[in-house]
CSV table of C-alpha atoms in Angstrom, one decimal:
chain,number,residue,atom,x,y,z
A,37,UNK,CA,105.0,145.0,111.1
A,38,UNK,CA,99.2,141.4,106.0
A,39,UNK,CA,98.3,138.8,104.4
A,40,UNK,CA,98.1,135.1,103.3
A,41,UNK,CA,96.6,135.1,100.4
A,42,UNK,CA,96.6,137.1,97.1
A,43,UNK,CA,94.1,139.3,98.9
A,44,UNK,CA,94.5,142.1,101.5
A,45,UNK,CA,96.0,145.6,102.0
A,46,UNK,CA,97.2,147.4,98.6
A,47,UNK,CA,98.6,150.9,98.1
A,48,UNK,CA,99.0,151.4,101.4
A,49,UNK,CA,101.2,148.1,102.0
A,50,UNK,CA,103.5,148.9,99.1
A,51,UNK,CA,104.9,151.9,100.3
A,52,UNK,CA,105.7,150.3,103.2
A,53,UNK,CA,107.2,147.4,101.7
A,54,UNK,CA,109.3,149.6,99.3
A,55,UNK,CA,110.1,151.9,102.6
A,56,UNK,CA,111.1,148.7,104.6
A,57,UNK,CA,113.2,148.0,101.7
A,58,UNK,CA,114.8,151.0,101.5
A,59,UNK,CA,115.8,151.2,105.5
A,60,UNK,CA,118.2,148.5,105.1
A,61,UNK,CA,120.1,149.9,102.3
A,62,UNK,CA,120.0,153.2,104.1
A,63,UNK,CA,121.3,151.4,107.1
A,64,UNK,CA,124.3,150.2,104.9
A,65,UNK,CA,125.3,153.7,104.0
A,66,UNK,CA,125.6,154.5,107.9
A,67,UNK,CA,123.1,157.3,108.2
A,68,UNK,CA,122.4,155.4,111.5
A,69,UNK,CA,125.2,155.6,113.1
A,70,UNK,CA,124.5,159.1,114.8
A,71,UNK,CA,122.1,158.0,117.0
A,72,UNK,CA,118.6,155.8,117.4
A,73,UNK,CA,116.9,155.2,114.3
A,74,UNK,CA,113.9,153.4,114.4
A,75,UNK,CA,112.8,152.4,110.8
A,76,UNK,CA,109.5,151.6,109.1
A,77,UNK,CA,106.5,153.7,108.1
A,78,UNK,CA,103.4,152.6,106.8
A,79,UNK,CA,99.3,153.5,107.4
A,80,UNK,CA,98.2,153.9,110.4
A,81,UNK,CA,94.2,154.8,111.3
A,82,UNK,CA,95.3,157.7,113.8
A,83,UNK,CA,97.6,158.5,116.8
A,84,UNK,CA,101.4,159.8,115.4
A,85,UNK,CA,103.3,158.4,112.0
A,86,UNK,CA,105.8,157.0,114.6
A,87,UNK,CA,107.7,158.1,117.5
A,88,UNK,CA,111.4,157.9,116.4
A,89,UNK,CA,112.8,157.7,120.1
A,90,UNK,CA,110.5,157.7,123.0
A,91,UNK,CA,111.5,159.3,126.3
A,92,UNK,CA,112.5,158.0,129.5
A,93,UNK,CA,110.1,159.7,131.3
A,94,UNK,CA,107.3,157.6,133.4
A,95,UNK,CA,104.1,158.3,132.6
A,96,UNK,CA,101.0,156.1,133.6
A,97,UNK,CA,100.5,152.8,132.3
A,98,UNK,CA,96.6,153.0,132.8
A,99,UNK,CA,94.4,154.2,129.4
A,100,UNK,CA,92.8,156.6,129.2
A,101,UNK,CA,89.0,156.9,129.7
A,102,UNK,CA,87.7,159.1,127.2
A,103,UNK,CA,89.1,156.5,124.2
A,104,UNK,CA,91.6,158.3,123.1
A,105,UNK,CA,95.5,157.3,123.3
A,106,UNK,CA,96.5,157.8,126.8
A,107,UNK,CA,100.0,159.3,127.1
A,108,UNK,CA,101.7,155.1,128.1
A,109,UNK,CA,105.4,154.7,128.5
A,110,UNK,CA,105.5,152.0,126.2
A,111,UNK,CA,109.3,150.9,127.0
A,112,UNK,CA,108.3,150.1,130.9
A,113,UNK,CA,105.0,148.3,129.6
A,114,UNK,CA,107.4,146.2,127.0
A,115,UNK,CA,109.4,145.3,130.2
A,116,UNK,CA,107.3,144.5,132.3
A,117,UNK,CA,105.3,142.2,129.4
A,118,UNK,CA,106.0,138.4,130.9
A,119,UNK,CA,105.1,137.8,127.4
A,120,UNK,CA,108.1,139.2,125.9
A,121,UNK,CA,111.4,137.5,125.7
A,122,UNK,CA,114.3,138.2,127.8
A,123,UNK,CA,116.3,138.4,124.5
A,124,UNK,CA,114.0,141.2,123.6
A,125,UNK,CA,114.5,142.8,126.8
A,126,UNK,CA,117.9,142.8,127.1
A,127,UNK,CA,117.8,144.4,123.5
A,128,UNK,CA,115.7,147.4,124.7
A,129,UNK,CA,118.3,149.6,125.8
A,130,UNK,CA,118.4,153.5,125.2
A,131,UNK,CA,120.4,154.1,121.6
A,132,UNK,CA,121.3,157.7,123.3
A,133,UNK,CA,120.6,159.3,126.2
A,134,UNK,CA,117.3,158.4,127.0
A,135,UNK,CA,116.2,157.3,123.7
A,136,UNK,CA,115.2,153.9,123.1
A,137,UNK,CA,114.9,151.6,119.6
A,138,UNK,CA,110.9,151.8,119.6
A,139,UNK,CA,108.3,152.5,116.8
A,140,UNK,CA,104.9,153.0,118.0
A,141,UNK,CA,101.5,153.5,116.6
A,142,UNK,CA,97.6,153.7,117.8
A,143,UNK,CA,94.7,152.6,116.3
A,144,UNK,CA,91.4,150.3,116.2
A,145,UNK,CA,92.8,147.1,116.1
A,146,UNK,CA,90.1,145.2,118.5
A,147,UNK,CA,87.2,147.2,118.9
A,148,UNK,CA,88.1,147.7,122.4
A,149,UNK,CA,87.1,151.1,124.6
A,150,UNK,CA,90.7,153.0,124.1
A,151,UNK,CA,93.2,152.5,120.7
A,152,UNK,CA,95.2,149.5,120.6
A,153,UNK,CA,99.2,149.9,120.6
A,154,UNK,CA,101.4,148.6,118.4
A,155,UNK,CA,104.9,148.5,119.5
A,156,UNK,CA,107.9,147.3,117.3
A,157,UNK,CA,111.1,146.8,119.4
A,158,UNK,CA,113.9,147.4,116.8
A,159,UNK,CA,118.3,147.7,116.7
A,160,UNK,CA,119.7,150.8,117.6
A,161,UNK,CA,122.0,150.0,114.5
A,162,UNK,CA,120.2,148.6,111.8
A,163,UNK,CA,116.6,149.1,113.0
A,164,UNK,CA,116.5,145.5,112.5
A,165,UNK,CA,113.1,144.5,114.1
A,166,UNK,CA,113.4,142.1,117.5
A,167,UNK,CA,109.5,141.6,118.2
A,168,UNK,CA,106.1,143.4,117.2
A,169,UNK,CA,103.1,143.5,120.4
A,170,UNK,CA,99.9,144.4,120.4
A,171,UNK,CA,98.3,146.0,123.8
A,172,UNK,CA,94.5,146.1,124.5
A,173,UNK,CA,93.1,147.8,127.0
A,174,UNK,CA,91.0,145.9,129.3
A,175,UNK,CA,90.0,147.1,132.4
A,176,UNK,CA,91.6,150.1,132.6
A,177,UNK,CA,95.1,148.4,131.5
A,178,UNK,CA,97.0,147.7,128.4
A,179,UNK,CA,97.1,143.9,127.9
A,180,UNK,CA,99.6,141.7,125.7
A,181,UNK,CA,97.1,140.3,123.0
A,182,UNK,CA,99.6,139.5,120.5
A,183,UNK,CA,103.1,139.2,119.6
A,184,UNK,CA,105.7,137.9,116.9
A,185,UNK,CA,109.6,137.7,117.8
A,186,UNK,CA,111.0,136.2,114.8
A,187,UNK,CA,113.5,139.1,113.4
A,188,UNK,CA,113.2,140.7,111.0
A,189,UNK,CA,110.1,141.3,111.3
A,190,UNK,CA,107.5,144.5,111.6
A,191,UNK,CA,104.0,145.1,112.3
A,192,UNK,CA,101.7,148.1,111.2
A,193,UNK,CA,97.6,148.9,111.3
A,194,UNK,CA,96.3,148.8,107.7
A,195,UNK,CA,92.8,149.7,107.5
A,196,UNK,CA,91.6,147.6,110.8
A,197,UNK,CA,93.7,144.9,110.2
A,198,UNK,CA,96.7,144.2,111.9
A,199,UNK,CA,99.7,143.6,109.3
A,200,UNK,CA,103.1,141.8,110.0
A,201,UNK,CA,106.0,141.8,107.1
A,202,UNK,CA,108.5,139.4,108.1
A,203,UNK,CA,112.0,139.3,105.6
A,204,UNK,CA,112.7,136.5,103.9
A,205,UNK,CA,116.9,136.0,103.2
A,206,UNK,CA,118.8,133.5,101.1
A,207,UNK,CA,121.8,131.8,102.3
A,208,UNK,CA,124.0,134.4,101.1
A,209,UNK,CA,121.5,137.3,101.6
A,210,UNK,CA,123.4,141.0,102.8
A,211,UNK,CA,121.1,142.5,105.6
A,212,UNK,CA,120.3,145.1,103.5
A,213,UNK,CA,118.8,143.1,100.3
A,214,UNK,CA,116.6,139.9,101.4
A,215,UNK,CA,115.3,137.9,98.8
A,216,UNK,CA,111.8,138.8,99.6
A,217,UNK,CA,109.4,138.9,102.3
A,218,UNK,CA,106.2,137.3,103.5
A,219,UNK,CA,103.6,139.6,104.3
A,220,UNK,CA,100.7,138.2,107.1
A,221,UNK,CA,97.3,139.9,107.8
A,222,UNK,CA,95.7,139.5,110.9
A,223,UNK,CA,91.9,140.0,112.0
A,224,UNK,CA,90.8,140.1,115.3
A,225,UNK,CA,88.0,137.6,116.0
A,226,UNK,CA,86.8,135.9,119.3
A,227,UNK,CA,89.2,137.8,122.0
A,228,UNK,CA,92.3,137.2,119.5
A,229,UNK,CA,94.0,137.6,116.3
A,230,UNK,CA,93.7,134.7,113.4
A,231,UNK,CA,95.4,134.8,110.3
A,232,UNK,CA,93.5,136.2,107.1
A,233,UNK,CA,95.5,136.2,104.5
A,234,UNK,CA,99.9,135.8,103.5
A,235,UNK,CA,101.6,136.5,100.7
A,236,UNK,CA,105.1,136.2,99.8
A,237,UNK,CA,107.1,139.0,97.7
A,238,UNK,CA,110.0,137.5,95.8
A,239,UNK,CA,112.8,140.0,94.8
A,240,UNK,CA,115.7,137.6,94.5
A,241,UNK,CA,115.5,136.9,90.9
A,242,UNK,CA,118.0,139.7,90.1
A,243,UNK,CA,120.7,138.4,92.6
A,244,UNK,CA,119.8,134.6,90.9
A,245,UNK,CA,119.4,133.3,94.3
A,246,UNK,CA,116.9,131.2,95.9
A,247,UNK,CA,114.9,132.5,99.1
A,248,UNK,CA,114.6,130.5,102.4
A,249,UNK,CA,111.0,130.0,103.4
A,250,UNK,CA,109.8,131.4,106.4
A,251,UNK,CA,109.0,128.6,109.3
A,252,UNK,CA,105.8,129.2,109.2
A,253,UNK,CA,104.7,130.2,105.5
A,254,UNK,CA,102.1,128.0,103.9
């Protein structure tokens, strides 16, 4: 799951890059093929590193009132998200047993009374990621205020700011080595997020080939 311009999350960012990185190549050598991997680190202001699987249990989808995470079966709230693709859907399936392709992670993304969710919907696989939300609670419900669904793509919280790291391959790119990636901050301002700053990591110029822009990259 930073940034358009030189600016933007440091330290904290590179590990994850160099962790994102790393995934793929891991991914390569099968260590995946077990059971449900999930992929991607990073800094997050508080709540659990990431939950690896998350249960099939049911739990309520309401938050909690004291503003602290409220135990939310994120996998039901993905599904029932009319926001979310039915591609995506159809991806979230459990990897094993009851264990589903999910990385989540709380934090203060939009100043609202209870911590913000950030989900990434990945491969069982690869951990390849499908599509990145955002949920804000608003009246006593989690609420849909942002989304990307251009794989590969993953989204973290870095310091108050939400940051997305999309992969960037060349025409002859392995999954495991892209040429590069663009990383996209966002801020939340006025009820939603806007785009602060994007940068682009190039890390073809070993393999001598040329990157394919992003879509949207500026």
């Amino acid at each position: 799951m930073r940034g358009l311009t030189g600016t933007g999350p440091t330290a904290a960012r590179g590990t994850f890059q160099a962790v994102f990185t790393a995934m793929f190549v891991i991914t390569a050598l099968g260590l995946f093929a077990a059971g449900c991997a999930t992929g991607g680190t990073g800094a997050r202001d508080e709540g659990p590193a990431h939950s690896d699987t998350v249960p099939g249990a049911v739990p309520s989808l309401a938050a909690s009132p004291s503003g602290t995470p409220a135990q939310v079966d994120v996998v039901r709230l993905v599904k029932a998200d009319p926001q979310v693709s039915a591609e995506v859907k159809r991806g979230l399936k459990p990897c094993a047993g009851d264990d589903y392709p999910v990385d989540v992670s709380y934090g203060d993304l939009t100043g609202g009374p209870s911590s913000d969710i950030v989900v990434n919907v990945l491969t069982c696989a690869d951990a390849i990621g499908l599509g990145s939300y955002v949920y804000r609670e608003q009246d006593g419900r989690y609420t849909d205020v942002f989304k990307v669904e251009e794989p590969p793509a993953y989204a973290e919280i870095d310091r108050g700011d939400l940051v997305v790291t999309k992969q960037v391959y060349g025409k002859d790119d392995p999954v495991s080595s892209p040429s590069g990636e663009d990383v996209i901050t966002y801020r939340w301002s006025a009820d939603r997020f806007t785009e602060e700053y994007r940068s682009y990591n190039d890390y073809s110029n070993a393999a001598g080939t040329a990157p394919t822009p992003s879509p949207d990259r500026r």
